[in-house]
CSV table of C-alpha atoms in Angstrom, one decimal:
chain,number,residue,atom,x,y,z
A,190,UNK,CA,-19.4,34.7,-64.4
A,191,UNK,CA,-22.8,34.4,-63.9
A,192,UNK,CA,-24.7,32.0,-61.0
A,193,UNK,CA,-25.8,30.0,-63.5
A,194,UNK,CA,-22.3,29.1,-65.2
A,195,UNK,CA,-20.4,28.6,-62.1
A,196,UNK,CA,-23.4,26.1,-61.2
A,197,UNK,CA,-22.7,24.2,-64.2
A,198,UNK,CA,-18.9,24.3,-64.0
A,199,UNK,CA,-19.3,22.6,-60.5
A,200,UNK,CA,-21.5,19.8,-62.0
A,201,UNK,CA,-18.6,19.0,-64.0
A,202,UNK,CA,-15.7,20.0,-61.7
A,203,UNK,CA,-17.8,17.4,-58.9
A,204,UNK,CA,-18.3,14.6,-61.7
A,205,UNK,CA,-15.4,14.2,-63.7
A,206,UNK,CA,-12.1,15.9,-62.0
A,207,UNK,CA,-12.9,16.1,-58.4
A,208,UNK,CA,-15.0,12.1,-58.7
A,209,UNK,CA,-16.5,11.3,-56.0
A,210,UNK,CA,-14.8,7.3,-56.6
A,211,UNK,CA,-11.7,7.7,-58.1
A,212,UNK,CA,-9.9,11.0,-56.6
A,213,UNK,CA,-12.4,11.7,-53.8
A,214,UNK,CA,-12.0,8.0,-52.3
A,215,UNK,CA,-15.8,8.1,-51.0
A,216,UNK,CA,-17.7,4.8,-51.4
A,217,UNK,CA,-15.1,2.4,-52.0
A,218,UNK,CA,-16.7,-0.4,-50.4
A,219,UNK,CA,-19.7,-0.3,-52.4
A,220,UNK,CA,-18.0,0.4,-55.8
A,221,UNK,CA,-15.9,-2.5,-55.4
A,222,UNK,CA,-18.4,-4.9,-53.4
A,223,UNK,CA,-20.8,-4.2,-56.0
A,224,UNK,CA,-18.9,-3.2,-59.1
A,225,UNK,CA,-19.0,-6.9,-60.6
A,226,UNK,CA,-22.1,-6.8,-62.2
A,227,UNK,CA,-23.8,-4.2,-65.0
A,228,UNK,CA,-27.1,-4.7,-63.4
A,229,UNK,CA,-26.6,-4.7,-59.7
A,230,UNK,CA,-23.9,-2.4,-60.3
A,231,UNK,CA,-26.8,0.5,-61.9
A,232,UNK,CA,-29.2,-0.6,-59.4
A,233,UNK,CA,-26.9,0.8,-56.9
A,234,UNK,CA,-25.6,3.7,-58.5
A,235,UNK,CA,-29.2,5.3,-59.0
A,236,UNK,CA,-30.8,4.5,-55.3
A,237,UNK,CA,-27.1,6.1,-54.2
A,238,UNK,CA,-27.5,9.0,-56.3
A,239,UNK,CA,-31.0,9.3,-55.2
A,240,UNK,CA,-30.1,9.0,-51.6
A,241,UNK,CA,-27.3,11.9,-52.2
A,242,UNK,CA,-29.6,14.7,-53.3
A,243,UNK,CA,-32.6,13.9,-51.4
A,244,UNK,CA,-30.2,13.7,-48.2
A,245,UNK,CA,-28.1,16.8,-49.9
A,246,UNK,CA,-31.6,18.8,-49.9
A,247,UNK,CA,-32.9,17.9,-46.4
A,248,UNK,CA,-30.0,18.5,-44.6
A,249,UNK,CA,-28.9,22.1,-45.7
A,250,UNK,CA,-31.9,23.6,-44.5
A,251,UNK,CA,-31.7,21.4,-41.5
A,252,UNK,CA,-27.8,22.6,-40.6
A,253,UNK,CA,-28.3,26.6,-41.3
A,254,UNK,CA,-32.2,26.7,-39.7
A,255,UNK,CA,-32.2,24.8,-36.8
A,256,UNK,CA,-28.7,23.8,-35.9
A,257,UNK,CA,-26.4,26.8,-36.1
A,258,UNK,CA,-29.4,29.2,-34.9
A,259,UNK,CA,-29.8,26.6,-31.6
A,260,UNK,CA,-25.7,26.9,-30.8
A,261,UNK,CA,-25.4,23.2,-31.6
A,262,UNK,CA,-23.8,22.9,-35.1
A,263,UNK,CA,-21.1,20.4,-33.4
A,264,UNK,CA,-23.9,17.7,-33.6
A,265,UNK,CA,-23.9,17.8,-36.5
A,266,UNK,CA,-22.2,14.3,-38.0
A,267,UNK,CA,-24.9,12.8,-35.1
A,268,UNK,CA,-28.3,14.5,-37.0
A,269,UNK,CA,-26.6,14.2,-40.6
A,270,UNK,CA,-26.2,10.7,-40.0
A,271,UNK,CA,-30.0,9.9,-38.3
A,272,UNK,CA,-31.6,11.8,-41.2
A,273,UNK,CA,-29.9,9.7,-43.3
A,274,UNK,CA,-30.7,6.7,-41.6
A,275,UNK,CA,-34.4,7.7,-41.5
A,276,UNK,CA,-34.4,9.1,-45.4
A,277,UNK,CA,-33.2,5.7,-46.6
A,278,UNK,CA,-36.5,4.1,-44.8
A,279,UNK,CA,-38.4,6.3,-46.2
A,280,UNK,CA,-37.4,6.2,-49.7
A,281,UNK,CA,-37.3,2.3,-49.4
A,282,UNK,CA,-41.1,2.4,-48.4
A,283,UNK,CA,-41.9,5.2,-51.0
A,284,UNK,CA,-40.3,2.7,-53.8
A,285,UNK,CA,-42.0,-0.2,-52.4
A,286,UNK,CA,-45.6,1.3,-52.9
A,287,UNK,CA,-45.1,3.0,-56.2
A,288,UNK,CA,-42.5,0.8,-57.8
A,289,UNK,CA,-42.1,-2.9,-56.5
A,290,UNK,CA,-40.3,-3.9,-59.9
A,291,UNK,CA,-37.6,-1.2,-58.8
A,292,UNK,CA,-37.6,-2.2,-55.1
A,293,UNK,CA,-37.0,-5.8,-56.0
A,294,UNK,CA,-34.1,-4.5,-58.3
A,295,UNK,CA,-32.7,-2.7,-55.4
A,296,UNK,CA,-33.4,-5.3,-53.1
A,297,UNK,CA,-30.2,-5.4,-50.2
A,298,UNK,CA,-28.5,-2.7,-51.8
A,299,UNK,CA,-31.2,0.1,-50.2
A,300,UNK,CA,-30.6,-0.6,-46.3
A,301,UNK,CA,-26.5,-0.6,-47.3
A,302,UNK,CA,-26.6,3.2,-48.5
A,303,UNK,CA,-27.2,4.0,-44.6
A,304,UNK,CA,-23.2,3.8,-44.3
A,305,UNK,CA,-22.3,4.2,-47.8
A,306,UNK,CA,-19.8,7.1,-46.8
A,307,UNK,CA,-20.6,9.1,-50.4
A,308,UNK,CA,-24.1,10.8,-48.4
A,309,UNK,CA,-22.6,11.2,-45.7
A,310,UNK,CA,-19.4,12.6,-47.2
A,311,UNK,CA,-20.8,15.0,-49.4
A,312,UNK,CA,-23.5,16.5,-46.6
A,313,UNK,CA,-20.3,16.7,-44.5
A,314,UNK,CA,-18.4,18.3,-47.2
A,315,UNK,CA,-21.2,20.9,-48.1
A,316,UNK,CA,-21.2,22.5,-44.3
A,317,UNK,CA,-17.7,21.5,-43.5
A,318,UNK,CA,-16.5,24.7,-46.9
A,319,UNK,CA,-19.7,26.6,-46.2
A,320,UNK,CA,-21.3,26.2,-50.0
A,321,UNK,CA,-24.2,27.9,-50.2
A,322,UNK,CA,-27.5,26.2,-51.4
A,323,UNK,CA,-26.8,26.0,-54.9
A,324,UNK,CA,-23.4,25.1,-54.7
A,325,UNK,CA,-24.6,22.3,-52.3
A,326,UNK,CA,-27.2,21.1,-54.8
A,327,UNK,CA,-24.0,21.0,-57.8
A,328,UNK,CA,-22.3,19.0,-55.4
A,329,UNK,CA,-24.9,16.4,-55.0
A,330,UNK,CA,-25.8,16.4,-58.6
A,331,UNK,CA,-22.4,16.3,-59.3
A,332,UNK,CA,-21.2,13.3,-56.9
A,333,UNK,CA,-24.3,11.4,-58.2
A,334,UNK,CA,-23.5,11.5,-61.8
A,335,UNK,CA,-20.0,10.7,-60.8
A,336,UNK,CA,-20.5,7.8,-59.0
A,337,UNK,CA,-23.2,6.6,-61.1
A,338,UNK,CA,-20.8,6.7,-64.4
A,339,UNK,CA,-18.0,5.1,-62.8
A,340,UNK,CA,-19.5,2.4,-61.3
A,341,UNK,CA,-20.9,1.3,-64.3
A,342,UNK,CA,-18.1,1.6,-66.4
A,343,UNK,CA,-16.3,-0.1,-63.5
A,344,UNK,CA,-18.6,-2.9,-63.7
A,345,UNK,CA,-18.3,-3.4,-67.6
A,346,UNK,CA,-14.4,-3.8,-67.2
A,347,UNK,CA,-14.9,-6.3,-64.3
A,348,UNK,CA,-17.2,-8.6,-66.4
A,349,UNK,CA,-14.6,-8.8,-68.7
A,350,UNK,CA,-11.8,-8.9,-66.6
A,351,UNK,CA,-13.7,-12.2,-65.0
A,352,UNK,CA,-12.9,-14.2,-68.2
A,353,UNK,CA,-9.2,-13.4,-68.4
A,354,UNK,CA,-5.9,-15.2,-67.1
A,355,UNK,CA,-5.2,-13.1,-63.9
A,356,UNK,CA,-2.3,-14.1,-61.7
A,357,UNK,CA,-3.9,-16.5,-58.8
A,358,UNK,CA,-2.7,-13.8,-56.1
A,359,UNK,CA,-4.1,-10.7,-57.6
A,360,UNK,CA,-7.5,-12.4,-58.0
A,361,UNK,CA,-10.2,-10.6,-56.5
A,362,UNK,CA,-10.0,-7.7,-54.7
A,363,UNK,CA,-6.4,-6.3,-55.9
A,364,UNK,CA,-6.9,-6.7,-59.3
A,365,UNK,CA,-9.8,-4.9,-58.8
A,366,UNK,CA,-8.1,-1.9,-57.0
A,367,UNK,CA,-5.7,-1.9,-60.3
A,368,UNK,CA,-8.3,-1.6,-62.6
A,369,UNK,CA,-9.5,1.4,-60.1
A,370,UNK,CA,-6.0,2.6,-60.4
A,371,UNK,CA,-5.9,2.4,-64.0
A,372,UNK,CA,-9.3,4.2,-64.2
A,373,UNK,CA,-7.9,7.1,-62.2
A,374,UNK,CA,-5.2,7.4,-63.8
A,375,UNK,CA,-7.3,8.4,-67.0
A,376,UNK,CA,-9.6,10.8,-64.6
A,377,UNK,CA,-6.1,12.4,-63.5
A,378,UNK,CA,-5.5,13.9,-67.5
A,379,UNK,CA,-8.9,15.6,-67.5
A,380,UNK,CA,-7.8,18.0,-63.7
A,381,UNK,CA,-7.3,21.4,-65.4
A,382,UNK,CA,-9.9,21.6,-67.4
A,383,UNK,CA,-12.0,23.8,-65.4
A,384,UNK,CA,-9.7,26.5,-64.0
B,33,UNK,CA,-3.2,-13.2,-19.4
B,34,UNK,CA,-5.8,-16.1,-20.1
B,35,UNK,CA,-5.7,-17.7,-23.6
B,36,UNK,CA,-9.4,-16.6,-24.5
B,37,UNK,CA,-7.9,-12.7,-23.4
B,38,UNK,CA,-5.2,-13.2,-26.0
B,39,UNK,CA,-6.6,-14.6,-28.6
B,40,UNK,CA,-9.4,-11.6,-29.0
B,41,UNK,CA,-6.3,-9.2,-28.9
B,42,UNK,CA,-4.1,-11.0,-31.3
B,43,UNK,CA,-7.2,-11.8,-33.7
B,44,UNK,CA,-7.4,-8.5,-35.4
B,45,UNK,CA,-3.7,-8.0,-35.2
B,46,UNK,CA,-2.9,-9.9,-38.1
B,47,UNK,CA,-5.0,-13.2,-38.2
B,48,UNK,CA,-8.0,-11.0,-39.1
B,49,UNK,CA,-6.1,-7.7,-39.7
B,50,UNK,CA,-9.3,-5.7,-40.7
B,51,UNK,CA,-7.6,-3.9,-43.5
B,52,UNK,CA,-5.3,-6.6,-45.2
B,53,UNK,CA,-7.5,-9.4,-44.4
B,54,UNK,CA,-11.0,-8.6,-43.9
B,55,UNK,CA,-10.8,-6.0,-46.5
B,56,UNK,CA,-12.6,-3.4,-45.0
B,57,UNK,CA,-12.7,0.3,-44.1
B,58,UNK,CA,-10.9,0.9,-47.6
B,59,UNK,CA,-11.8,4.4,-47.8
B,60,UNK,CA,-9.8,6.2,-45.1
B,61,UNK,CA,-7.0,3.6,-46.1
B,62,UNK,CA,-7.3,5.2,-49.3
B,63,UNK,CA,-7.2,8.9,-48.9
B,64,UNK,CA,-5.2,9.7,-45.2
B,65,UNK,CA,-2.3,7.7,-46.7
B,66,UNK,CA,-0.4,10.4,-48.9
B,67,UNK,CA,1.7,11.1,-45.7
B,68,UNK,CA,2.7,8.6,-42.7
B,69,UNK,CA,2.0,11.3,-40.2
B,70,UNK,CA,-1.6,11.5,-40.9
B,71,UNK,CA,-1.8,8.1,-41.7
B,72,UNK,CA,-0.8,7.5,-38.0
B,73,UNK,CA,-3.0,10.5,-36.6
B,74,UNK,CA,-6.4,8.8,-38.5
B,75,UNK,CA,-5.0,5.0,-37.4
B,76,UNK,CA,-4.6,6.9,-33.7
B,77,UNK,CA,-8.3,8.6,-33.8
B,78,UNK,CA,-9.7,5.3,-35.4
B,79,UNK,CA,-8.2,3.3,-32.3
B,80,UNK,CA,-10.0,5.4,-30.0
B,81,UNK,CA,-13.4,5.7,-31.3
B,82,UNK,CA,-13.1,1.8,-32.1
B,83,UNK,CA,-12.3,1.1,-28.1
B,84,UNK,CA,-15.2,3.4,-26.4
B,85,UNK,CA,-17.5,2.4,-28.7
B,86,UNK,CA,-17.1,-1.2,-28.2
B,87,UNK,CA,-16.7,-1.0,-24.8
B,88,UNK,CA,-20.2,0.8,-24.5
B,89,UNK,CA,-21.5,-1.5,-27.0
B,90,UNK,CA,-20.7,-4.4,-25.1
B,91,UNK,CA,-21.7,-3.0,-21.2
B,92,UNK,CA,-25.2,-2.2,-23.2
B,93,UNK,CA,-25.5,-5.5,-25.0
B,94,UNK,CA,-28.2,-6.3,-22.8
B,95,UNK,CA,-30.4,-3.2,-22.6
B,96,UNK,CA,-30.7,-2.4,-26.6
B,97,UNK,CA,-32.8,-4.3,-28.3
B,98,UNK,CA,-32.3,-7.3,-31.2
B,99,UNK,CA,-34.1,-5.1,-34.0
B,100,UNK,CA,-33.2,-1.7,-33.7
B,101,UNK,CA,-29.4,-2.8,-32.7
B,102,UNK,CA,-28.0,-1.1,-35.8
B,103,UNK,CA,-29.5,2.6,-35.2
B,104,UNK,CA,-28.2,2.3,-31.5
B,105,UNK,CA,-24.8,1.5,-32.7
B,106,UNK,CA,-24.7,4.4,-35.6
B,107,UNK,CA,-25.3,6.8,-32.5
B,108,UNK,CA,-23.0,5.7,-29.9
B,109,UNK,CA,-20.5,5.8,-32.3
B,110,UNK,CA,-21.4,9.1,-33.8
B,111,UNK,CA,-21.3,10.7,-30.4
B,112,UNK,CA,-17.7,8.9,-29.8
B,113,UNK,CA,-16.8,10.6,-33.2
B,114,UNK,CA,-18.4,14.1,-32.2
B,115,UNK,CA,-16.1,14.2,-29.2
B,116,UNK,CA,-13.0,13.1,-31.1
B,117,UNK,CA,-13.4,16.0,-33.6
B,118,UNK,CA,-14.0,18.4,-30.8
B,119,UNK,CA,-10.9,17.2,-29.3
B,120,UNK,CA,-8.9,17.3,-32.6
B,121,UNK,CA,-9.7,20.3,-33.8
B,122,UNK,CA,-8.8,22.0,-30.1
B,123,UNK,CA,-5.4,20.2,-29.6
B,124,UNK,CA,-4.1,19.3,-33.0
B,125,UNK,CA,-5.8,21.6,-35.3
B,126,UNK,CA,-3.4,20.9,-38.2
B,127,UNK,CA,-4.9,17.1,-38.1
B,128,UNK,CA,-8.2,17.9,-38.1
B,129,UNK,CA,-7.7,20.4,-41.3
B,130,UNK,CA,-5.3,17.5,-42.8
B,131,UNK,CA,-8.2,14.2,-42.2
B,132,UNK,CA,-11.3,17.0,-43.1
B,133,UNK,CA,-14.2,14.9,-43.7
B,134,UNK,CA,-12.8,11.5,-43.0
B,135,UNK,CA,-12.7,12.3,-39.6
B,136,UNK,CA,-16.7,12.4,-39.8
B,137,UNK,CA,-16.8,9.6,-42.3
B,138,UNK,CA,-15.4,7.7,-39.0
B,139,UNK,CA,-19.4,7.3,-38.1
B,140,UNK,CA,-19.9,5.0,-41.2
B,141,UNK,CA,-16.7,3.2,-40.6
B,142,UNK,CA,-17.2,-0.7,-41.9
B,143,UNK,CA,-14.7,-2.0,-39.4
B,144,UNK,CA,-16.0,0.4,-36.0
B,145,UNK,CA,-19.4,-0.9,-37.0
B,146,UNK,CA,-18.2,-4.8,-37.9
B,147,UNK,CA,-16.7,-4.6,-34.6
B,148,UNK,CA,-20.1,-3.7,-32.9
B,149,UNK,CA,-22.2,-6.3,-34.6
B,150,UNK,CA,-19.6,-9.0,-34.7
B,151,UNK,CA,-17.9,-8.9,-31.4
B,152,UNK,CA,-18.8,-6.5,-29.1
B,153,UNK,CA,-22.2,-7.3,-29.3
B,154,UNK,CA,-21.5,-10.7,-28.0
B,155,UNK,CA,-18.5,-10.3,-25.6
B,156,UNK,CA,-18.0,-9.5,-22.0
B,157,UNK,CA,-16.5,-6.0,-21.6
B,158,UNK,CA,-12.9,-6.7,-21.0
B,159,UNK,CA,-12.9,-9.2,-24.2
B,160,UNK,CA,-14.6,-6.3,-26.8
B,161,UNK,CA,-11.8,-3.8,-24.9
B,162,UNK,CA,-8.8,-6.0,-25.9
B,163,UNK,CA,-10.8,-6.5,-29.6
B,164,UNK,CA,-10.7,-2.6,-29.5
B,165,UNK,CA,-6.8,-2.4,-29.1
B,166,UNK,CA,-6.2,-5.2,-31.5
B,167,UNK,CA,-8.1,-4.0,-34.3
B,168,UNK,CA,-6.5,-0.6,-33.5
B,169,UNK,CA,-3.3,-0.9,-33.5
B,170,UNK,CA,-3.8,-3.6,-36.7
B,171,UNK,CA,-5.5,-1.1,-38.9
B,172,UNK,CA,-3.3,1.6,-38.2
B,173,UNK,CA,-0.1,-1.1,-38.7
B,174,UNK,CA,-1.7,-1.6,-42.1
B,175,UNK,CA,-2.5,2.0,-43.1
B,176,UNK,CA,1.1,3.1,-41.8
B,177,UNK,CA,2.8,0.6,-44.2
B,178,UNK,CA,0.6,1.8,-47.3
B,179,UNK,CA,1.4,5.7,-46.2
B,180,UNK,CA,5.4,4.6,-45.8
B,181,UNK,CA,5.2,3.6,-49.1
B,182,UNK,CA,3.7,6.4,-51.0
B,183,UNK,CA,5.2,9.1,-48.8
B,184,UNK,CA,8.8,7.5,-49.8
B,185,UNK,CA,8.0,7.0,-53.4
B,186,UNK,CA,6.1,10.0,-53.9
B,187,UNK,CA,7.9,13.0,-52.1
B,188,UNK,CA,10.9,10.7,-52.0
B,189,UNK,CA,11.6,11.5,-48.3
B,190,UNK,CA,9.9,11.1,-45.1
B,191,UNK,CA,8.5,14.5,-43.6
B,192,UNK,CA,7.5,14.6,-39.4
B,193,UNK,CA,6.3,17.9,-37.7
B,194,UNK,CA,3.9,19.5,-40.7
B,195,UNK,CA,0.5,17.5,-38.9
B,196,UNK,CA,2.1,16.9,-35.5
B,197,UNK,CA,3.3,20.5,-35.1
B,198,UNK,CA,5.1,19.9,-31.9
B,199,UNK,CA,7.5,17.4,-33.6
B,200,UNK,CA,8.0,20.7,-35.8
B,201,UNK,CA,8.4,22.9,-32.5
B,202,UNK,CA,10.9,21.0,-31.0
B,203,UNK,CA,13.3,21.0,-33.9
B,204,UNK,CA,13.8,24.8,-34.0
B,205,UNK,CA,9.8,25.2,-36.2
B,206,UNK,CA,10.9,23.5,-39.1
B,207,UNK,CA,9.8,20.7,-40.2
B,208,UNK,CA,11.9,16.9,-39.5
B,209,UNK,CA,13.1,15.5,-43.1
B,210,UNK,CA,15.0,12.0,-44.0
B,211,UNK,CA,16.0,12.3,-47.2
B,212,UNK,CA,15.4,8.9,-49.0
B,213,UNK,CA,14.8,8.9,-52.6
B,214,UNK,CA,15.6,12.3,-53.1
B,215,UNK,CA,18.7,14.3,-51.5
B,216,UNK,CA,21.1,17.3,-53.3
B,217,UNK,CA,21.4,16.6,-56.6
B,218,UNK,CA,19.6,13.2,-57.1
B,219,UNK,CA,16.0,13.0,-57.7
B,220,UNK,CA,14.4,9.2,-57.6
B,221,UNK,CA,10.6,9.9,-56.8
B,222,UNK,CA,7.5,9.3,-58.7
B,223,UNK,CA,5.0,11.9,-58.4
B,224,UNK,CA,2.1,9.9,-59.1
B,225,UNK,CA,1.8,8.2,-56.1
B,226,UNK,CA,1.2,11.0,-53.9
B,227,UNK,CA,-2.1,11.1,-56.1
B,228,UNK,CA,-5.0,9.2,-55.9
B,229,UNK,CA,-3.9,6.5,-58.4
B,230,UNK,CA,-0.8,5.9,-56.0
B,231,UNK,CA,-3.5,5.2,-53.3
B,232,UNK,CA,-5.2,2.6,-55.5
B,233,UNK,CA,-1.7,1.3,-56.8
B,234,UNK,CA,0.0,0.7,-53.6
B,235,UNK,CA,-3.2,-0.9,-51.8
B,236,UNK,CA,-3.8,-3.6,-54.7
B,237,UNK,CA,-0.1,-4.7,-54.6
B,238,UNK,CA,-0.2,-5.4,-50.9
B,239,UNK,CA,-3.5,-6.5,-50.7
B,240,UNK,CA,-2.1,-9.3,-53.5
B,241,UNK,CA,1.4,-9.6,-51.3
B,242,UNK,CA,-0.6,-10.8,-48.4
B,243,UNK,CA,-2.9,-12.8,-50.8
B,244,UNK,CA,0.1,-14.6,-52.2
B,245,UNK,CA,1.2,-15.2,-48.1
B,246,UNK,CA,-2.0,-16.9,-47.8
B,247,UNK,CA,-2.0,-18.9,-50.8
B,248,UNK,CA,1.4,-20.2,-50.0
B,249,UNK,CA,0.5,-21.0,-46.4
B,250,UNK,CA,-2.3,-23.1,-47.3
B,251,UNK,CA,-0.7,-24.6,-50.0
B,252,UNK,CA,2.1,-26.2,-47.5
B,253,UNK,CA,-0.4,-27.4,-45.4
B,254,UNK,CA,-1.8,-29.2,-48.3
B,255,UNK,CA,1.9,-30.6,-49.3
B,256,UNK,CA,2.7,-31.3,-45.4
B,257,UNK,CA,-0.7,-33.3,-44.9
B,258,UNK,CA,0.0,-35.2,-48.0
B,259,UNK,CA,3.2,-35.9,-46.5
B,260,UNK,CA,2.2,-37.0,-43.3
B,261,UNK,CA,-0.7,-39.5,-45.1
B,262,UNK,CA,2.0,-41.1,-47.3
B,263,UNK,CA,4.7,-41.7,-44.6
B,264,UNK,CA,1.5,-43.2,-42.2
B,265,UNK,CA,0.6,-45.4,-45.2
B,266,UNK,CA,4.5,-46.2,-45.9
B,267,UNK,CA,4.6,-46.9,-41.9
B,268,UNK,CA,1.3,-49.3,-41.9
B,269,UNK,CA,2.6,-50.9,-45.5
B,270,UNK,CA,5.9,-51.7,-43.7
B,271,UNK,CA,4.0,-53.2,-40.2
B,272,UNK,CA,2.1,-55.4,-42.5
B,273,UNK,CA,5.1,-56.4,-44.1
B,274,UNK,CA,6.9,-57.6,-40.7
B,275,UNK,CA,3.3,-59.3,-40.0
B,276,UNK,CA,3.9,-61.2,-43.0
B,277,UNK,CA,7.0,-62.4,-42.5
B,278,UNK,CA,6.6,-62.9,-38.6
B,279,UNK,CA,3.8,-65.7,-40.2
């Protein structure tokens, strides 16, 4: 199989079997803190996904060229988590010059990414089973689309789900994590599809 | 022990259980809980890194700075976190391979972070300790009860000594099994909730158990102040009646 087709197969393998919500259990707090509202709900989803590859692209380099050369790859959760921290300014500044329509859109939700634990999952994941490069890159790519499809398909059910008759003790937050449940449930019949 | 002492241990025991009440650090609560051993192992590690963090939070409380308190925090714990791997992945390497990530994911942690902000920030030393323990040994309460329950429904038996290895050792290298839901002959378990919708499942129905607790609780109140109004009001209405007649 050639580079190119495995690449792919890992876009979909990270998106839709091994999602980054619903089976790999990263950014929880987020997807349901969030996940009420279509709008707020995108807004999210694309300065995460953002935040992902940009952190995804910064830190491999950083890991195999400077850490494990220097002896010190055991620091890295410590330098994973600063570039994060100092990526998320950055970006935040960047879409306040270019973009203040967008940066109003994202508003609070930009400083929360910091300890959204999707970046820092995924970066951790990448060094943690030694992908190379490209595999790193399909896993960003993929764990983006992936959490930006589900959270807004999330969202649509829990606008309708406001309206309805829900029993006064699931209201909230567990009736959310049964609609999560549900929703997995469907991602569980689409595991074997890439071998 | 003075009340003040108690009442920042007890808090985060149960009053403000930071799983089942405060609804947060979801995410480990999430995936560590297919088997109670690792459950336990992550609620374990979690205590620690929770209890040396806020107690270095809280002795530097007055040297970091208001506006760049957050960054400060991120680090201390990540280097608490950094250590506990080390450690981990030396002593019980079997742990460290079953947690994988979400032993790093400890540095983004909602409650380990909460706890910094909200309390240690502001407490003496010994009080953030005792809030250390307490949220501890709450979360991993919580996450042992949501592990019990998939681990029993989903294998249908109760496994020690595959992620604590030593348990294994001392019973002859095998692993230690109590048959529950699923013996010779007799098979009673549900696969799915050793997968990630199990995870999802179990957590919404207890989250709603406790939910209902609360509801009820606060509904009594309600029905016993109502009580306690109408007999006062019965009680003055009968005073004013023995007035009356004294006139």
């Amino acid at each position: 199989m050639s580079y190119l087709a495995a690449f792919v197969l890992a876009i979909i393998s990270y998106s839709l079997i091994n999602n980054v919500v619903l089976s790999r259990f990263y950014g929880i707090c987020s997807f349901i803190g969030v996940g009420n509202k279509i709008k707020s709900a995108a807004s999210m989803g694309i300065a995460v996904s953002f935040v992902i590859i940009m952190a995804s692209l910064i830190c491999y380099p950083i890991y195999h060229f400077i850490l494990v050369p220097a002896g010190v790859a055991f620091l890295d959760t410590i330098t994973f988590i600063l570039v994060i921290a100092s990526l998320v300014q950055v970006v935040g500044l960047f879409i306040k010059k270019f973009s203040p329509s967008l940066y109003r859109a994202l508003g609070i939700y930009l400083p929360l990414i910091t300890t959204n634990c999707a970046v820092l999952g995924v970066v951790s994941e990448n060094t943690m089973s030694n992908l190379d490069f490209g595999m790193s890159m399909a896993n960003a790519i993929g764990t983006s689309i992936g959490f930006l499809g589900v959270i807004i398909v999330y969202a649509c059910i829990r606008e309708r789900l406001e309206s309805s008759n829900v029993p006064n003790a699931f209201k909230g937050v567990p009736i959310a994590l049964i609609t999560a449940a549900i929703m997995a449930m469907a991602f569980l019949g689409l595991s074997g599809m890439v071998g | 022990m003075k009340g003040q002492h108690k009442q920042s241990f007890l808090a985060g025991l149960w009053k403000e259980n930071p799983l089942l009440i405060s609804l947060l650090g979801m995410c480990p609560a999430l995936a560590v809980t297919k088997s109670l051993e690792a459950a336990f192992g992550m609620g374990i590690l979690f205590s620690i890194v929770l209890i040396c963090s806020n107690v270095l939070v809280s002795l530097l409380r007055k040297v970091i700075p208001e506006e760049v308190r957050t960054p400060c925090y991120i680090v201390i714990i990540a280097a608490f976190v950094t250590l506990t791997k080390m450690f981990t992945e030396a002593f019980l390497p079997e742990l460290y391979s079953t947690l994988g990530v979400f032993l790093s994911l400890l540095v983004v942690n909602c409650v380990i972070l909460g706890r910094s902000e909200a309390f240690a920030s502001k407490n003496g030393v010994f009080d953030s300790f005792l809030d250390g323990v307490g949220n501890g040994i709450g979360f991993t309460l919580a996450i042992c009860i949501i592990a019990f329950v998939r681990e029993v429904l989903g294998t249908g038996r109760l496994t020690f000594g595959t992620t604590f290895t030593f348990i294994g050792d001392a019973n002859g290298g095998n692993p230690f099994i109590i048959p529950i839901l699923k013996g010779e002959g007799y098979d009673a378990s549900f696969s799915v909730f050793s997968t990630p919708v199990g995870g999802f499942l179990v957590l919404g129905i207890v989250l709603a158990i406790m939910m209902a607790i609360t509801n009820a609780k606060a509904n009594k109140k309600k029905v016993d102040e109502r009580l306690a109004k109408a007999k006062a009001k019965a009680e003055a209405a009968a005073k004013a009646a023995e007035k009356g007649e004294a006139k």
